[in-house]
Coordinates of C-alpha atoms in Angstrom, one line a residue:
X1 CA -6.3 -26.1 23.5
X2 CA -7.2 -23.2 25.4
X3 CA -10.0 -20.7 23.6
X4 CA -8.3 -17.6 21.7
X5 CA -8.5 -14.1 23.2
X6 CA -11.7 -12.3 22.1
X7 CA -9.5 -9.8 21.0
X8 CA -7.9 -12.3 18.5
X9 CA -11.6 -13.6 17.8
X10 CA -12.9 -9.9 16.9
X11 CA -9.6 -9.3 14.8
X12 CA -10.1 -12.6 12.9
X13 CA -13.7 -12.1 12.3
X14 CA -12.7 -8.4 10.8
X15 CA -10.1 -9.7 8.3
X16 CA -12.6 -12.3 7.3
X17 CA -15.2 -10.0 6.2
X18 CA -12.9 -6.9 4.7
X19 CA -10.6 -9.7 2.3
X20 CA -14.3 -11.1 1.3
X21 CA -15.1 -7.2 0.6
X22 CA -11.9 -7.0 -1.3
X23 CA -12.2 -10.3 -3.4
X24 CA -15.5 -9.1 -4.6
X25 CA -13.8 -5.8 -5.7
X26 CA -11.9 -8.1 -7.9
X27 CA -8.7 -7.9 -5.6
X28 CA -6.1 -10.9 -5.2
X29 CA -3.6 -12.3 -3.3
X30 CA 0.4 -11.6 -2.6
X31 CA 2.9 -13.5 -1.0
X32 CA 5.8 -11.1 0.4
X33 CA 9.0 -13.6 1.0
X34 CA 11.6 -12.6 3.7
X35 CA 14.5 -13.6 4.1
X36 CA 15.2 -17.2 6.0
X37 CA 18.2 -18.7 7.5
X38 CA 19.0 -22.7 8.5
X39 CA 21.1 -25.6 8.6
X40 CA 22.1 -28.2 6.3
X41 CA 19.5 -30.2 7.9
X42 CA 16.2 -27.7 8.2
X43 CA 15.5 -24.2 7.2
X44 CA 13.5 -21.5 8.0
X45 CA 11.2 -19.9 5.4
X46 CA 9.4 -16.9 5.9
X47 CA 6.7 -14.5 4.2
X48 CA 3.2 -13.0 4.4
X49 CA 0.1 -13.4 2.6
X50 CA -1.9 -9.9 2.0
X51 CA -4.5 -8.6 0.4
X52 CA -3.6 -6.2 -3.0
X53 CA -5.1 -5.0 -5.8
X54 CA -1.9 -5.6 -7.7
X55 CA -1.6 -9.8 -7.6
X56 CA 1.0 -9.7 -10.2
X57 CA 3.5 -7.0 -9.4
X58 CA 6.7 -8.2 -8.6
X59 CA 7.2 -8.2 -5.2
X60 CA 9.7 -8.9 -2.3
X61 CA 11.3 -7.9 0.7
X62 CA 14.3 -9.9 1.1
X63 CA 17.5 -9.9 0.6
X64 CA 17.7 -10.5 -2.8
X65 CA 15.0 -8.4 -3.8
X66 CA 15.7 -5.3 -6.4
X67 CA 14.9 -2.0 -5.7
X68 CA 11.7 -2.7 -8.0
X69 CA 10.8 -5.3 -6.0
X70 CA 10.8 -3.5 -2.2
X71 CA 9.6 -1.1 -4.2
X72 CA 6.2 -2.6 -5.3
X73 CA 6.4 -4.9 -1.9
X74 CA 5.6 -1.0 0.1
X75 CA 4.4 1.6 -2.3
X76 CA 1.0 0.7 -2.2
X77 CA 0.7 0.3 1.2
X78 CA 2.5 3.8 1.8
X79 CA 0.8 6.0 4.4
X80 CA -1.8 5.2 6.9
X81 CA -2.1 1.5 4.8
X82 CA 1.3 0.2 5.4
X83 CA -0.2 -0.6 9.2
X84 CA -3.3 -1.4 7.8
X85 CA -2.8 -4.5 5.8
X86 CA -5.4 -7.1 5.3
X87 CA -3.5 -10.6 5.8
X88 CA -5.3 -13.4 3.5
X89 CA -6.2 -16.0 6.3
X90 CA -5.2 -19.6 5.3
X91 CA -4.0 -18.8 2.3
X92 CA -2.0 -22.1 0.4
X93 CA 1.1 -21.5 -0.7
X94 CA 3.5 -23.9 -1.9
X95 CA 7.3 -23.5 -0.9
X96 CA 10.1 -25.4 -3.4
X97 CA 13.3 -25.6 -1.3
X98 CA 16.4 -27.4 -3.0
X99 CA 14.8 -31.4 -3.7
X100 CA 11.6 -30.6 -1.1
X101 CA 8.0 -29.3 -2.1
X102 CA 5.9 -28.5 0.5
X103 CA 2.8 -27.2 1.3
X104 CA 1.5 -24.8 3.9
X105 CA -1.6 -22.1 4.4
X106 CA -1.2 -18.7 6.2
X107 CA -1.5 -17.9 10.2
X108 CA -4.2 -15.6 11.2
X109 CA -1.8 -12.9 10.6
X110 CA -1.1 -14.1 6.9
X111 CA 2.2 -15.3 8.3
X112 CA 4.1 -18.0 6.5
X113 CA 6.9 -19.7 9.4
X114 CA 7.9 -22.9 7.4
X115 CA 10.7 -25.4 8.7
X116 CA 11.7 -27.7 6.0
X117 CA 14.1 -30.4 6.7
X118 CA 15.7 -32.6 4.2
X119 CA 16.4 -29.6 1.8
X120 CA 19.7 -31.0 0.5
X121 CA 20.8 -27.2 -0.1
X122 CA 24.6 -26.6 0.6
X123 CA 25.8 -23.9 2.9
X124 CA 25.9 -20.5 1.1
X125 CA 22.7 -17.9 0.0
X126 CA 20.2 -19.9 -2.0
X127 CA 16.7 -18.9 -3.8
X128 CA 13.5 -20.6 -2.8
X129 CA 10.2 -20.2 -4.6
X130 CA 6.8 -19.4 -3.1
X131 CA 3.6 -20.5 -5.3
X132 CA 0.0 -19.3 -4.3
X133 CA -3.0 -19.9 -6.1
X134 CA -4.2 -16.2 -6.8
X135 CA -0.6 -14.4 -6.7
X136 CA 2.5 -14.2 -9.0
X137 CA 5.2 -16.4 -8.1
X138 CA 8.0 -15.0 -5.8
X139 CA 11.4 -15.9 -4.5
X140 CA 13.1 -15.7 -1.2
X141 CA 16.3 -15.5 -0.3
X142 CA 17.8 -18.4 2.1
X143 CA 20.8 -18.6 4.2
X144 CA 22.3 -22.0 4.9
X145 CA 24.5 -21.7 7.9
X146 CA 27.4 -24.6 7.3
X147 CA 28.0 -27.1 10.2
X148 CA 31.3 -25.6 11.2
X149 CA 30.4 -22.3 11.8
X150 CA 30.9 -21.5 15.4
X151 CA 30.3 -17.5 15.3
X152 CA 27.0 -15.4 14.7
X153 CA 26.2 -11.8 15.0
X154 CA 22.1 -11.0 16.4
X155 CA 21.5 -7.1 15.9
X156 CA 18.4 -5.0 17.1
X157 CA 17.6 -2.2 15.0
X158 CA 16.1 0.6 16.6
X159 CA 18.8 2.9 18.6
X160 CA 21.2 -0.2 17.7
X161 CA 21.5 0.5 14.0
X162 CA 19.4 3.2 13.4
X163 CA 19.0 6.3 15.2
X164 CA 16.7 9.2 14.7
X165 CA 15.4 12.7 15.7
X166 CA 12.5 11.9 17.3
X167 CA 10.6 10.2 20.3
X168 CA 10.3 6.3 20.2
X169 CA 6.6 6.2 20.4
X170 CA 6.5 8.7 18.0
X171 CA 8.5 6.6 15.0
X172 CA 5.8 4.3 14.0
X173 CA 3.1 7.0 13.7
X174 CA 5.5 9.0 11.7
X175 CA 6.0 6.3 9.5
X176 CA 2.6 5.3 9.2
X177 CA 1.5 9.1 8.2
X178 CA 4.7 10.6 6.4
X179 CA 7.1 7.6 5.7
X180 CA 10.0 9.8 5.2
X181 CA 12.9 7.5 5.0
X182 CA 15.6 10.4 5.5
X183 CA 14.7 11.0 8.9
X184 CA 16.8 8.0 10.2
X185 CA 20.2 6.9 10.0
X186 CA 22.1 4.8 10.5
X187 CA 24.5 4.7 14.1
X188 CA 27.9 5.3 13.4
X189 CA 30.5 2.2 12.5
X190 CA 28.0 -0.2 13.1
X191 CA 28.1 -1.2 9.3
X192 CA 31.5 -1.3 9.7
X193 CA 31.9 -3.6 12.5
X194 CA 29.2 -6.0 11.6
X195 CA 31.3 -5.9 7.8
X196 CA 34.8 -6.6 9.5
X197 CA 33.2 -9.2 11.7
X198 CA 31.9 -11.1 8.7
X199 CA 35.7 -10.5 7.0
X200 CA 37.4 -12.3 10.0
X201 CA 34.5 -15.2 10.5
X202 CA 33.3 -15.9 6.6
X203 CA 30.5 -17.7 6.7
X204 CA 29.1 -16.3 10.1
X205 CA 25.2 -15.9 10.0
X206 CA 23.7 -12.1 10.9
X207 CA 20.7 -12.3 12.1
X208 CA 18.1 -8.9 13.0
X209 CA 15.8 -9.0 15.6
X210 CA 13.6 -6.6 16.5
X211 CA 9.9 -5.7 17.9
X212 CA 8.6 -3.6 15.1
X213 CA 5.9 -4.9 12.3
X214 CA 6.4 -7.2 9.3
X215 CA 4.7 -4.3 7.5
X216 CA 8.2 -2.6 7.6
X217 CA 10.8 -4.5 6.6
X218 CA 10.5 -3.3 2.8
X219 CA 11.4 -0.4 4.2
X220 CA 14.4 -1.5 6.6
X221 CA 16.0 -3.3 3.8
X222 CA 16.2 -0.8 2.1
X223 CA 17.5 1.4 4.6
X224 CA 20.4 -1.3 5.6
X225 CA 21.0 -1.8 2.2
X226 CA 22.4 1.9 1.7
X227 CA 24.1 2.0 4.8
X228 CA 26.3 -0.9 4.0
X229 CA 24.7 -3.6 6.7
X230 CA 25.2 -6.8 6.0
X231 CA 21.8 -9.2 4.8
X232 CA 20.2 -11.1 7.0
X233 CA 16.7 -12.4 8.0
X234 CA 14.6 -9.7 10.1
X235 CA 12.5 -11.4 13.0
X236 CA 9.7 -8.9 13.4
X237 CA 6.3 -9.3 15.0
X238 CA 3.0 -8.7 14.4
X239 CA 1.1 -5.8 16.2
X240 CA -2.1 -6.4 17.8
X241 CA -4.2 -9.2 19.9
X242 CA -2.6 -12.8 20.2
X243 CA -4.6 -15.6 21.2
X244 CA -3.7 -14.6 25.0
X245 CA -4.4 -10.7 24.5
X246 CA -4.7 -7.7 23.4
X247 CA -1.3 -7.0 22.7
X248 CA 1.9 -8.4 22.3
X249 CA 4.8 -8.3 23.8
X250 CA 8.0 -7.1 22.6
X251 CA 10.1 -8.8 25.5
X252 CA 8.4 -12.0 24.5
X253 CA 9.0 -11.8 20.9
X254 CA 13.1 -11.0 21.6
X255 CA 13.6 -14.2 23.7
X256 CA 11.7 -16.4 21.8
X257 CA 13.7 -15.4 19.0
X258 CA 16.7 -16.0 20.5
X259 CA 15.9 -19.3 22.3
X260 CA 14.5 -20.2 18.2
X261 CA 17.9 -19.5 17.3
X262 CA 20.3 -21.6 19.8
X263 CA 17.5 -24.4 18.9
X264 CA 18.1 -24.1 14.8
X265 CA 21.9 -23.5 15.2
X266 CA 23.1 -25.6 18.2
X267 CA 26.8 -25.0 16.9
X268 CA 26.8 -21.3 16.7
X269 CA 27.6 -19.0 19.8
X270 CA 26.2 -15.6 19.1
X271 CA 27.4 -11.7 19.8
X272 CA 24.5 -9.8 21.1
X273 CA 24.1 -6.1 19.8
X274 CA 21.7 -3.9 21.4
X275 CA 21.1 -1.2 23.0
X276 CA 20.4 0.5 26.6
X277 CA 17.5 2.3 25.6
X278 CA 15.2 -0.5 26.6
X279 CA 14.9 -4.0 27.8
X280 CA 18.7 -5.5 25.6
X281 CA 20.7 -6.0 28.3
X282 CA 18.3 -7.6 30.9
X283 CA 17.0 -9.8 27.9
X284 CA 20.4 -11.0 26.9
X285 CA 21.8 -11.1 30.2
X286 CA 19.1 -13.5 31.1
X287 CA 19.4 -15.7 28.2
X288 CA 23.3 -15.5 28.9
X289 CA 22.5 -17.1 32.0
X290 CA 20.0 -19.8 30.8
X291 CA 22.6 -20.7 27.5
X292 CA 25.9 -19.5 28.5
X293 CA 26.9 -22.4 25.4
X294 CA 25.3 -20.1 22.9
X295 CA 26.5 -16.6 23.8
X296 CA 30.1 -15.0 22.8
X297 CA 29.8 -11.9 23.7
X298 CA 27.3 -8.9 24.9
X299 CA 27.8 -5.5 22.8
X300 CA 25.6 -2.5 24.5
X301 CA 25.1 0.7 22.3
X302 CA 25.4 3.5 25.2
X303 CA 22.5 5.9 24.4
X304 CA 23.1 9.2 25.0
X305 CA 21.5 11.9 27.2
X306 CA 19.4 13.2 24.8
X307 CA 18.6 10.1 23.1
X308 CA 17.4 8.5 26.4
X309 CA 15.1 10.9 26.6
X310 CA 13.6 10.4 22.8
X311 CA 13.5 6.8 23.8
X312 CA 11.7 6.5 26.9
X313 CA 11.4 10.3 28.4
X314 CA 14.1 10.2 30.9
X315 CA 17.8 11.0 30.5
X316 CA 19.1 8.0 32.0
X317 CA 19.0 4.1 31.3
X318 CA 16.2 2.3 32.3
X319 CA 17.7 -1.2 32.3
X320 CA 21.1 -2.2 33.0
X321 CA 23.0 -5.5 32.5
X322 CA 24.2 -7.6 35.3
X323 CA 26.8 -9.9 35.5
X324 CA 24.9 -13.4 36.5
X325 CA 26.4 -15.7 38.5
X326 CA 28.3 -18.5 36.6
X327 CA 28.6 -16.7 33.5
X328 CA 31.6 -15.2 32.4
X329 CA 31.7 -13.7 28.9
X330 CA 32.6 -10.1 27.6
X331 CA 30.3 -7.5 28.1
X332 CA 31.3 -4.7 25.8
X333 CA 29.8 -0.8 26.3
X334 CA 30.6 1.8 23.6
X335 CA 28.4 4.7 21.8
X336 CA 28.7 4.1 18.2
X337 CA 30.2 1.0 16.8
X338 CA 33.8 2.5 15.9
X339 CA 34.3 2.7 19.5
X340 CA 32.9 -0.7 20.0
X341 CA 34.6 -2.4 17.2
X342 CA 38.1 -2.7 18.9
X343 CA 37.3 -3.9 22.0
X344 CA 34.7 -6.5 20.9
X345 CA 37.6 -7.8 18.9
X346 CA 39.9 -7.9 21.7
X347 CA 37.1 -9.5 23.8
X348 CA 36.5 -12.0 21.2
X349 CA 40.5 -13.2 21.3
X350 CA 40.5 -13.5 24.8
X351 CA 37.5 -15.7 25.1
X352 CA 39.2 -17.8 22.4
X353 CA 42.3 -17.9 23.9
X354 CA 40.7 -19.0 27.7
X355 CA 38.9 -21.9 25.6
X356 CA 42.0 -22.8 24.1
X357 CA 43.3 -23.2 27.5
X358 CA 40.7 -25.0 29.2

């Protein structure tokens, strides 16, 4: 195994000493669960371990959290601190999923990515629990994807779902500093859609994907949660050095994601929502042409002048989809997701219709 960054090193060795700081203050441990997703074979379980001076608050950011819960899961990390978390290296936790118990510690990042086969869970939502030593006891929410679903819907978030007044490199200092959820909203008739899509394929998983920071999602679900969007397990990232650098990369995290998924559920052919503000359409075009089996459709948020400009600083699109050679499948381009809505649907039947034929 080759010998982690020094970045990754230096991090590691900083998060060592500041939880041992923290432990002597008399601080403890608590396990945030997100919300996973799975088969009837293997599921996917997700959370992260921090630091807090509150071990027994109730806490989530899933799903099927309350309000209390996303609450208490981001208030005390509101501000400057919400970036700032200290992750509890190697933490244990214990996961009970359906008939399985099993044990796991937390990445370097606090990170808990947990696949547990054998489960014996049926296809629906289910609640799993997450036991640490020096935290309360939480619940996540889990979405068991049944073995005849053919259909699922993965979503960016920012520009895709949620637009906002001001420049892209600009959003996460804003939120660090002034966390004022008002200033974003959601795009128009993208609730809507991703709603009627669900209505005419029950049971079809929805799945976010996107290259902001674990440290958010409290606040995203909240955010989707008032503007009608459908729950779903967020795949974020985790800013700062890897074991190969200093940074990561957001590119890197989408098509691993997305590879994950046609891996998990082998049955299920996915729409791809993004948007043209950054890298969507070369990303999905590429992994179109590396699993044309696993890709429905392509849906493109057209960004407009002005918000090309808050996106990246020029008024045009910086990346463009291109029609590989040997797949065919619908590429659909609309502003706002009322316009896109009737022609994904349309796009949908054909495809249906042309595999009916062959």
């Amino acid at each position: 195994m080759a010998r982690p960054h020094t970045a990754a090193l230096l991090e590691d060795a900083w998060h060592r000493q500041l939880a041992g700081v923290m432990r002597r203050r008399g601080w403890g441990t608590r396990v945030l669960a997100f919300t996973g997703y799975g088969s009837t074979s293997s599921v996917r379980i997700l959370g992260r371990v921090l630091m807090t001076r509150r071990p027994y608050a109730p806490a989530a950011a899933d799903a099927g959290a309350t309000w209390l819960e996303l609450r208490n899961a981001d208030v005390e990390r509101r501000g400057w601190r919400a970036f700032f978390t200290t992750p509890a290296i190697g933490e244990p936790v214990t996961v009970h999923v359906g008939d399985r118990e099993v044990r796991a510690r937390a990445d370097r990042s606090g990170l808990l990515d947990l696949t547990v086969t054998g489960h014996g869970l049926e296809p629906g939502w289910h609640e799993v629990r997450l036991e640490s030593p020096r935290a309360a006891e939480t619940t996540a929410s889990v979405f068991v994807v049944a073995p005849e679903t053919t259909m699922g819907l993965v979503s960016d978030i920012d520009d895709t779902i949620i637009t906002t007044t001001m420049p892209r490199p600009f959003i996460a200092a804003y939120n660090t500093f002034f966390r004022h959820e008002g200033s974003r909203r959601p795009v128009r008739g993208m609730a809507t859609m991703y709603r009627s899509l669900l209505e005419e394929h029950p049971g079809a998983p929805v799945v976010y994907v996107s290259t902001g920071a674990w440290n958010a999602v409290p606040q995203l679900t909240r955010f989707m949660r008032r503007g009608g969007f459908p729950p779903g397990p967020l795949l974020m990232t985790d800013w700062g050095p890897t074991n190969t650098g200093w940074f990561r990369s957001g590119q890197d995290h989408k098509r691993a994601c997305l590879h994950r998924l046609a891996r998990d559920l082998p049955q299920v052919r996915w729409v791809l929502v993004g948007d043209d503000g950054q890298h969507d359409p070369s990303i999905y075009g590429a992994f179109a042409e590396q699993r044309p089996d696993r890709v429905r459709a392509i849906c493109i948020r057209v960004l407009t002048a002005t918000e090309q400009m808050l996106s990246h600083f020029t008024p045009v699109a910086t990346d463009d989809f291109e029609q590989h050679v040997g797949v065919d499948l619908p590429v659909v381009r609309a502003p706002d997701g009322f316009a896109m809505a009737p022609v994904l649907r349309r796009a949908i039947g054909a495809g249906q219709e042309r595999t009916a034929d062959a």
